[in-house]
Short mmCIF file of C-alpha atoms and ligand atoms in Angstrom, two decimals:
data_model
loop_
_atom_site.label_atom_id
_atom_site.label_comp_id
_atom_site.label_asym_id
_atom_site.label_seq_id
_atom_site.Cartn_x
_atom_site.Cartn_y
_atom_site.Cartn_z
CA MET A 419 5.13 4.77 -5.27
CA ILE A 420 3.79 6.30 -8.48
CA LYS A 421 0.69 8.32 -9.27
CA LEU A 422 -1.52 7.68 -12.30
CA HIS A 423 -4.45 10.04 -12.70
CA ASP A 424 -5.83 10.36 -9.18
CA LYS A 425 -4.49 7.12 -7.69
CA TYR A 426 -1.28 5.86 -6.16
CA PHE A 427 0.31 2.54 -7.05
CA LYS A 428 3.10 0.63 -5.41
CA LYS A 429 5.52 -1.90 -6.85
CA PHE A 430 4.13 -5.38 -6.90
CA ILE A 431 5.78 -7.74 -9.42
CA SER A 432 9.38 -7.22 -10.52
CA GLN A 433 10.76 -7.53 -14.04
CA GLU A 434 12.64 -10.67 -12.99
CA GLN A 435 9.49 -12.36 -11.72
CA ILE A 436 7.66 -11.45 -14.91
CA GLN A 437 10.42 -12.76 -17.17
CA GLU A 438 10.55 -15.98 -15.20
CA ALA A 439 6.82 -16.50 -15.67
CA VAL A 440 7.03 -15.65 -19.37
CA ALA A 441 9.87 -18.13 -19.91
CA LYS A 442 8.00 -20.85 -18.04
CA MET A 443 4.92 -20.34 -20.21
CA ALA A 444 6.96 -20.38 -23.40
CA MET A 445 8.44 -23.72 -22.38
CA GLU A 446 5.10 -25.26 -21.49
CA ILE A 447 3.48 -24.07 -24.68
CA ALA A 448 6.40 -25.18 -26.82
CA LYS A 449 6.21 -28.63 -25.30
CA ASP A 450 2.61 -28.98 -26.49
CA VAL A 451 2.57 -27.26 -29.87
CA LYS A 452 6.03 -26.69 -31.25
CA GLU A 453 5.48 -29.22 -34.08
CA GLU A 454 2.26 -27.59 -35.21
CA GLN A 455 3.35 -24.16 -36.36
CA PRO A 456 0.68 -22.55 -34.25
CA ILE A 457 -0.88 -19.13 -34.67
CA PHE A 458 -0.54 -16.97 -31.60
CA VAL A 459 -3.31 -14.46 -31.21
CA GLY A 460 -2.63 -11.52 -28.94
CA ILE A 461 -5.56 -9.69 -27.43
CA LEU A 462 -4.76 -5.97 -27.59
CA ASN A 463 -4.01 -3.59 -26.04
CA GLY A 464 -2.81 -4.99 -22.75
CA VAL A 465 -0.94 -7.96 -24.21
CA PHE A 466 1.62 -6.08 -26.28
CA MET A 467 4.49 -6.20 -23.82
CA PHE A 468 3.94 -9.77 -22.72
CA PHE A 469 3.49 -10.87 -26.32
CA ALA A 470 6.79 -9.33 -27.39
CA ASP A 471 8.72 -10.81 -24.47
CA PHE A 472 7.05 -14.18 -25.04
CA MET A 473 8.13 -14.24 -28.67
CA LYS A 474 11.71 -13.51 -27.70
CA VAL A 475 11.85 -16.76 -25.74
CA TYR A 476 9.57 -18.92 -27.91
CA ASN A 477 12.08 -20.15 -30.45
CA TYR A 478 9.97 -22.32 -32.77
CA PRO A 479 8.21 -21.61 -36.04
CA CYS A 480 4.94 -19.82 -35.48
CA GLU A 481 2.66 -17.14 -36.86
CA MET A 482 1.20 -14.30 -34.94
CA THR A 483 -1.59 -11.85 -35.15
CA PHE A 484 -3.38 -9.35 -32.97
CA VAL A 485 -7.03 -8.74 -32.37
CA LYS A 486 -9.12 -6.44 -30.30
CA LEU A 487 -12.29 -7.23 -28.51
CA SER A 488 -14.47 -4.23 -28.82
CA SER A 489 -17.56 -4.01 -26.74
CA TYR A 490 -20.66 -2.29 -27.90
CA HIS A 491 -23.93 -2.03 -26.11
CA GLY A 492 -26.47 -4.04 -27.99
CA THR A 493 -30.16 -3.62 -27.64
CA SER A 494 -30.58 -7.19 -26.47
CA SER A 495 -31.27 -7.93 -22.84
CA SER A 496 -27.80 -9.39 -22.39
CA GLY A 497 -26.45 -5.86 -22.49
CA GLU A 498 -22.85 -5.89 -23.55
CA ILE A 499 -21.79 -7.87 -26.58
CA LYS A 500 -18.18 -8.35 -27.61
CA GLU A 501 -16.94 -8.42 -31.14
CA LEU A 502 -13.55 -9.54 -32.37
CA ILE A 503 -11.90 -7.12 -34.72
CA GLY A 504 -8.77 -7.50 -36.77
CA LEU A 505 -8.68 -11.25 -37.41
CA SER A 506 -7.98 -11.44 -41.11
CA GLN A 507 -6.15 -14.77 -41.38
CA ASP A 508 -7.84 -17.95 -42.30
CA ILE A 509 -7.45 -19.98 -39.16
CA GLU A 510 -9.58 -22.96 -40.06
CA GLY A 511 -7.85 -26.19 -39.17
CA ARG A 512 -5.02 -24.41 -37.32
CA THR A 513 -3.76 -24.63 -33.80
CA VAL A 514 -4.59 -21.32 -32.21
CA ILE A 515 -3.19 -20.05 -28.95
CA VAL A 516 -4.77 -16.93 -27.61
CA LEU A 517 -2.48 -14.91 -25.35
CA GLU A 518 -3.94 -12.58 -22.78
CA ASP A 519 -2.20 -10.30 -20.33
CA ILE A 520 -4.67 -10.97 -17.56
CA ILE A 521 -7.77 -13.01 -16.85
CA ASP A 522 -9.87 -11.96 -13.90
CA THR A 523 -13.61 -12.63 -14.03
CA GLY A 524 -13.20 -14.52 -17.30
CA ASN A 525 -16.06 -12.72 -19.03
CA THR A 526 -14.26 -12.36 -22.33
CA LEU A 527 -13.32 -16.04 -22.30
CA ASP A 528 -16.86 -17.08 -23.21
CA GLU A 529 -16.76 -14.82 -26.21
CA LEU A 530 -13.34 -16.07 -27.28
CA HIS A 531 -14.39 -19.69 -27.04
CA ALA A 532 -17.54 -19.05 -29.04
CA ILE A 533 -15.75 -17.02 -31.69
CA PHE A 534 -12.93 -19.50 -32.27
CA LYS A 535 -15.16 -22.54 -32.21
CA ALA A 536 -17.18 -20.95 -35.01
CA LYS A 537 -13.98 -20.57 -37.04
CA LYS A 538 -13.44 -24.34 -36.96
CA VAL A 539 -9.91 -24.26 -35.60
CA LYS A 540 -8.13 -27.55 -35.03
CA ASP A 541 -7.13 -26.80 -31.51
CA PHE A 542 -7.79 -23.78 -29.35
CA LYS A 543 -5.82 -22.94 -26.23
CA ILE A 544 -5.66 -19.97 -23.93
CA GLY A 545 -2.65 -18.64 -22.10
CA THR A 546 -2.59 -15.74 -19.71
CA LEU A 547 0.35 -14.13 -18.01
CA PHE A 548 -1.63 -13.13 -14.93
CA PHE A 549 -4.58 -14.96 -13.47
CA LYS A 550 -6.77 -13.97 -10.54
CA PRO A 551 -8.24 -17.18 -9.15
CA GLU A 552 -10.35 -15.32 -6.59
CA ALA A 553 -12.05 -13.25 -9.27
CA TYR A 554 -12.53 -16.01 -11.85
CA GLN A 555 -16.16 -16.97 -12.36
CA LYS A 556 -16.09 -19.31 -15.33
CA GLN A 557 -15.64 -23.02 -15.90
CA HIS A 558 -13.32 -22.90 -18.88
CA LYS A 559 -9.96 -24.42 -18.31
CA ILE A 560 -7.14 -21.96 -18.79
CA ASP A 561 -4.41 -23.91 -20.50
CA TYR A 562 -1.37 -21.87 -19.54
CA ILE A 563 -0.96 -19.52 -16.59
CA GLY A 564 2.15 -17.44 -16.02
CA MET A 565 1.40 -16.49 -12.46
CA GLU A 566 -1.54 -16.41 -10.12
CA ILE A 567 -2.08 -13.11 -8.37
CA PRO A 568 -4.46 -11.96 -5.65
CA ASN A 569 -7.56 -10.02 -6.58
CA GLU A 570 -5.89 -6.61 -6.66
CA PHE A 571 -6.04 -3.91 -9.26
CA ILE A 572 -2.74 -3.88 -11.16
CA VAL A 573 -1.12 -1.70 -13.81
CA GLY A 574 2.08 -1.76 -15.79
CA TYR A 575 3.66 -4.18 -18.25
CA GLY A 576 0.88 -3.48 -20.74
CA LEU A 577 -1.94 -3.09 -18.24
CA ASP A 578 -3.46 0.32 -17.75
CA TYR A 579 -5.42 2.46 -15.38
CA ASP A 580 -7.57 4.50 -17.70
CA GLU A 581 -4.91 4.22 -20.43
CA LEU A 582 -1.98 5.26 -18.25
CA GLY A 583 0.72 2.94 -16.95
CA ARG A 584 1.02 0.51 -19.86
CA ASN A 585 4.67 1.42 -20.45
CA LEU A 586 5.82 0.61 -16.91
CA PRO A 587 8.31 -2.28 -17.15
CA GLU A 588 7.04 -3.88 -13.94
CA VAL A 589 3.67 -4.40 -12.37
CA TYR A 590 2.24 -2.03 -9.78
CA GLN A 591 -0.63 -2.57 -7.44
CA LEU A 592 -3.24 -0.06 -6.39
CA HIS A 593 -2.16 1.44 -3.13
CA THR A 594 -5.40 1.15 -1.26
CA ASN A 595 -5.70 2.89 1.95
CA ASN A 596 -5.70 -0.07 4.18
CA MET A 597 -2.69 1.69 5.58
CA ILE A 598 -2.96 1.99 9.34
CA ASN A 599 -1.84 5.37 10.59
CA LEU A 600 -2.14 5.71 14.33
CA ILE A 601 -1.62 8.56 16.70
CA LEU A 602 -0.64 7.43 20.16
CA PHE A 603 -1.94 10.11 22.39
CA GLY A 604 -1.46 10.88 26.06
CA LYS A 605 0.50 12.86 28.57
CA PRO A 606 4.24 12.49 29.01
CA GLY A 607 4.94 9.16 30.68
CA ALA A 608 1.67 7.57 29.53
CA GLY A 609 3.62 4.79 27.82
CA LYS A 610 3.32 5.88 24.20
CA GLY A 611 6.90 5.02 23.27
CA THR A 612 6.84 1.69 25.09
CA GLN A 613 3.61 0.63 23.42
CA ALA A 614 4.67 1.92 20.01
CA ASN A 615 7.62 -0.46 20.14
CA PHE A 616 5.29 -3.43 20.44
CA LEU A 617 2.64 -2.20 18.03
CA LYS A 618 5.11 -1.40 15.28
CA GLU A 619 6.25 -5.03 15.26
CA LYS A 620 2.78 -6.47 15.50
CA TYR A 621 1.28 -4.33 12.71
CA ASN A 622 4.43 -3.72 10.67
CA LEU A 623 4.30 0.04 11.06
CA VAL A 624 6.95 2.73 11.11
CA HIS A 625 7.24 4.42 14.51
CA ILE A 626 7.94 8.15 14.50
CA SER A 627 8.55 9.71 17.89
CA THR A 628 9.14 13.44 17.51
CA GLY A 629 10.75 13.49 20.97
CA ASP A 630 13.21 10.78 19.87
CA VAL A 631 14.01 12.61 16.63
CA PHE A 632 14.71 15.80 18.60
CA ARG A 633 16.92 13.95 21.07
CA TYR A 634 18.80 12.29 18.21
CA ASN A 635 19.43 15.72 16.71
CA ILE A 636 20.53 17.11 20.07
CA LYS A 637 22.95 14.24 20.52
CA ASN A 638 24.43 14.84 17.09
CA GLY A 639 24.61 18.58 17.58
CA THR A 640 22.63 19.44 14.46
CA GLU A 641 21.16 22.88 13.90
CA LEU A 642 17.74 21.47 14.61
CA GLY A 643 19.03 19.88 17.80
CA VAL A 644 20.55 23.10 19.07
CA LEU A 645 17.32 24.94 18.41
CA ALA A 646 15.11 22.27 20.00
CA LYS A 647 17.25 21.82 23.10
CA SER A 648 16.42 25.21 24.54
CA TYR A 649 12.71 24.37 24.54
CA ILE A 650 12.94 20.73 25.49
CA ASP A 651 15.15 21.27 28.52
CA LYS A 652 12.55 23.56 30.02
CA GLY A 653 9.68 21.25 29.17
CA ASP A 654 8.23 23.68 26.62
CA LEU A 655 7.00 22.64 23.22
CA VAL A 656 9.25 23.22 20.24
CA PRO A 657 7.65 25.70 17.77
CA ASP A 658 5.11 24.20 15.39
CA GLU A 659 6.82 25.08 12.15
CA VAL A 660 10.03 23.33 13.12
CA THR A 661 8.22 20.27 14.40
CA ILE A 662 5.88 19.98 11.43
CA ASN A 663 8.72 20.18 8.89
CA MET A 664 10.66 17.59 10.79
CA LEU A 665 7.73 15.20 10.95
CA GLN A 666 7.00 15.53 7.25
CA ALA A 667 10.63 14.74 6.47
CA GLU A 668 10.40 11.59 8.62
CA VAL A 669 7.29 10.42 6.76
CA GLU A 670 8.94 11.13 3.39
CA LYS A 671 11.86 8.92 4.39
CA ASN A 672 9.53 5.89 4.43
CA PRO A 673 7.68 5.80 1.11
CA GLU A 674 7.10 2.04 1.31
CA ALA A 675 5.65 2.03 4.84
CA ASN A 676 2.47 0.08 5.57
CA GLY A 677 1.54 2.81 7.97
CA PHE A 678 2.87 4.95 10.78
CA ILE A 679 2.61 5.29 14.51
CA PHE A 680 2.88 8.93 15.41
CA ASP A 681 4.10 9.23 18.98
CA GLY A 682 4.27 12.69 20.49
CA PHE A 683 2.82 14.30 17.40
CA PRO A 684 0.57 16.21 16.93
CA ARG A 685 0.72 18.20 20.15
CA THR A 686 -1.10 21.33 18.98
CA THR A 687 -4.12 22.05 16.81
CA ALA A 688 -1.86 23.62 14.18
CA GLN A 689 0.17 20.41 14.07
CA ALA A 690 -2.97 18.27 13.76
CA GLU A 691 -4.26 20.39 10.90
CA ALA A 692 -0.89 20.33 9.17
CA LEU A 693 -0.76 16.55 9.57
CA ASP A 694 -4.21 16.09 8.02
CA ASN A 695 -3.32 18.33 5.09
CA PHE A 696 0.02 16.68 4.55
CA LEU A 697 -1.40 13.15 4.67
CA THR A 698 -4.14 14.12 2.23
CA THR A 699 -1.51 15.13 -0.32
CA LYS A 700 -0.11 11.61 0.00
CA ASP A 701 -3.53 9.98 -0.31
CA MET A 702 -3.21 8.89 3.31
CA GLY A 703 -5.12 9.68 6.46
CA ILE A 704 -5.24 9.06 10.18
CA SER A 705 -7.01 5.80 11.03
CA ALA A 706 -7.31 6.41 14.75
CA THR A 707 -6.02 8.43 17.65
CA ILE A 708 -5.69 6.30 20.75
CA ALA A 709 -5.10 7.89 24.11
CA LEU A 710 -3.41 6.15 27.01
CA GLU A 711 -5.09 7.38 30.16
CA ALA A 712 -3.34 7.64 33.51
CA ASP A 713 -3.40 9.88 36.58
CA ASP A 714 -0.96 12.77 36.81
CA GLU A 715 0.49 11.55 40.10
CA ILE A 716 1.25 8.12 38.68
CA LEU A 717 2.78 9.71 35.61
CA ILE A 718 5.02 11.95 37.68
CA GLN A 719 6.34 8.94 39.58
CA ARG A 720 6.95 7.07 36.32
CA LEU A 721 8.79 10.01 34.75
CA LEU A 722 11.00 10.57 37.79
CA GLU A 723 11.91 6.87 37.74
CA ARG A 724 12.63 7.04 34.03
CA GLY A 725 14.75 10.18 34.56
CA LYS A 726 17.09 8.21 36.82
CA VAL A 727 18.04 5.89 33.97
CA SER A 728 17.39 7.96 30.84
CA GLY A 729 19.34 10.98 31.97
CA ARG A 730 16.70 13.17 30.34
CA ALA A 731 16.84 16.59 31.97
CA ASP A 732 13.11 17.06 31.40
CA ASP A 733 12.34 13.86 33.35
CA GLN A 734 14.42 14.65 36.41
CA ASP A 735 12.79 17.71 37.80
CA GLU A 736 9.21 17.72 39.03
CA ALA A 737 8.74 21.39 38.10
CA LYS A 738 9.70 20.67 34.49
CA ILE A 739 7.40 17.67 34.43
CA ARG A 740 4.53 19.81 35.71
CA ASN A 741 5.33 22.35 33.01
CA ARG A 742 5.06 19.60 30.40
CA PHE A 743 1.65 18.70 31.81
CA ASP A 744 0.61 22.36 31.62
CA GLU A 745 1.73 22.46 27.99
CA TYR A 746 -0.30 19.30 27.42
CA ASN A 747 -3.42 20.66 29.11
CA GLN A 748 -3.32 23.96 27.27
CA LYS A 749 -2.10 22.99 23.82
CA THR A 750 -2.54 19.26 23.33
CA ALA A 751 -5.76 18.39 25.18
CA PRO A 752 -7.91 20.32 22.64
CA LEU A 753 -6.94 17.65 20.11
CA ILE A 754 -9.24 15.22 21.89
CA ASP A 755 -12.18 17.18 20.51
CA PHE A 756 -10.45 17.64 17.18
CA TYR A 757 -10.28 13.87 16.70
CA LYS A 758 -13.65 13.19 18.34
CA LYS A 759 -15.23 15.39 15.67
CA GLN A 760 -13.59 13.17 13.06
CA ASN A 761 -14.84 10.08 14.91
CA LYS A 762 -11.29 8.91 15.35
CA PHE A 763 -10.74 9.26 19.05
CA HIS A 764 -10.39 6.21 21.28
CA SER A 765 -9.01 5.90 24.74
CA VAL A 766 -7.73 3.00 26.76
CA ASN A 767 -6.75 2.57 30.35
CA GLY A 768 -3.00 3.11 30.53
CA ILE A 769 -2.57 1.49 33.94
CA GLY A 770 -1.59 -2.18 33.99
CA THR A 771 1.21 -4.36 32.74
CA ILE A 772 2.79 -3.54 29.41
CA GLU A 773 1.20 -6.66 27.90
CA GLU A 774 -2.25 -5.80 29.21
CA ILE A 775 -2.07 -2.37 27.68
CA THR A 776 -0.83 -3.73 24.35
CA VAL A 777 -3.87 -6.03 24.32
CA ARG A 778 -6.19 -3.06 24.97
CA LEU A 779 -4.62 -1.04 22.17
CA SER A 780 -4.68 -4.00 19.79
CA SER A 781 -8.37 -4.52 20.30
CA VAL A 782 -9.00 -0.95 19.16
CA ILE A 783 -6.69 -1.35 16.16
CA ASP A 784 -8.19 -4.70 15.14
CA GLU A 785 -11.61 -3.09 14.96
CA LEU A 786 -10.47 -0.41 12.50
P1 AMP B 1354 8.55 13.36 24.31
O1 AMP B 1354 9.74 12.47 24.14
O2 AMP B 1354 7.44 13.02 23.36
O3 AMP B 1354 8.10 13.46 25.73
O4 AMP B 1354 9.03 14.82 23.87
C1 AMP B 1354 10.03 15.49 24.57
C2 AMP B 1354 10.03 16.97 24.22
O5 AMP B 1354 10.28 17.15 22.82
C3 AMP B 1354 8.73 17.69 24.51
O6 AMP B 1354 8.59 18.09 25.81
C4 AMP B 1354 8.88 18.87 23.56
O7 AMP B 1354 9.75 19.83 24.05
C5 AMP B 1354 9.52 18.26 22.33
N1 AMP B 1354 8.49 17.76 21.41
C6 AMP B 1354 8.26 16.47 21.08
N2 AMP B 1354 7.25 16.37 20.20
C7 AMP B 1354 6.81 17.62 20.01
C8 AMP B 1354 5.78 18.20 19.24
N3 AMP B 1354 4.94 17.45 18.51
N4 AMP B 1354 5.62 19.55 19.26
C9 AMP B 1354 6.43 20.32 19.98
N5 AMP B 1354 7.41 19.86 20.74
C10 AMP B 1354 7.61 18.53 20.76
#
């Protein structure tokens, strides 16, 4: 991920894909015009990188020139008028191929057609490296297309975001926040981990369970594990600072994620505030907090059952379980209001089969 001005962009089209498209265009164009000694006209600024790479693989006699389309606001009702600057050659009677980096709405195409027709060229063709069929609003045929792309804002390989990004050797796409970041909320034993395992597959999200990360560290005897164990074994919460740092590190490990499921985090108001602040610095945010609701007595039975197989000390002793519920009631329950104030709180019935509950959660997520 890279940042240009205020926005984040993620990798979209690799150098190999670009070079393949450029080579394909060069072949197609050569097939049609190689005998004609055409004039290639590059539309600056965006075309410079494509134009150079194109010329390296177009191995036939040709001329080349560059123009700019400058817009100025006329007084006519049509508003914006475009003017071609920099075309000094006499192109009458020549085969002209205009090369563009990208065509989206096609607005400048009208101008180009009008301008070149007036110059009495023999043949006029247009080639573009990138084409956005969903955005295109014109009838003109585009003679050569390197690759069709979805209607996304792209930068790199000559294309800019407010003048930055042109020198990137590959194409990046605006990282819009259609990222889904979920908090699975609920008391111990509510089924957060179980459901997260299904939801992460269904929505292609990265699952971060702070409890699992702690247990992994305990198992491996890390410093963090040793520290956390003393709290976890009693059913107390691990101190905020430790937990927050750990969570941030887990998020940082997944820069390409489509989104995250936070399971067991946040558990305190300080953690929730830290999470909001941290996500803001990454141009991310929480999409929804979804609570799985179930009765304490049912949860205690579930946890005791789980304790028989998991071996978790904190699942095997009813007093420890009750302590975890106390911790939840005192420190975690206030987050319901925290997320309600942000209009992000949802709750679903956590009693039923695993599939039924996944369906309930999915219907909340699909509405987001
Ligand atoms: P869990 O697997 O989510 O039930 O977590 C097991 C234990 O790990 C908890 O009882 C806490 O001791 C510790 N823990 C997990 N997540 C957090 C958190 N967000 N804040 C503090 N302690 C946590």
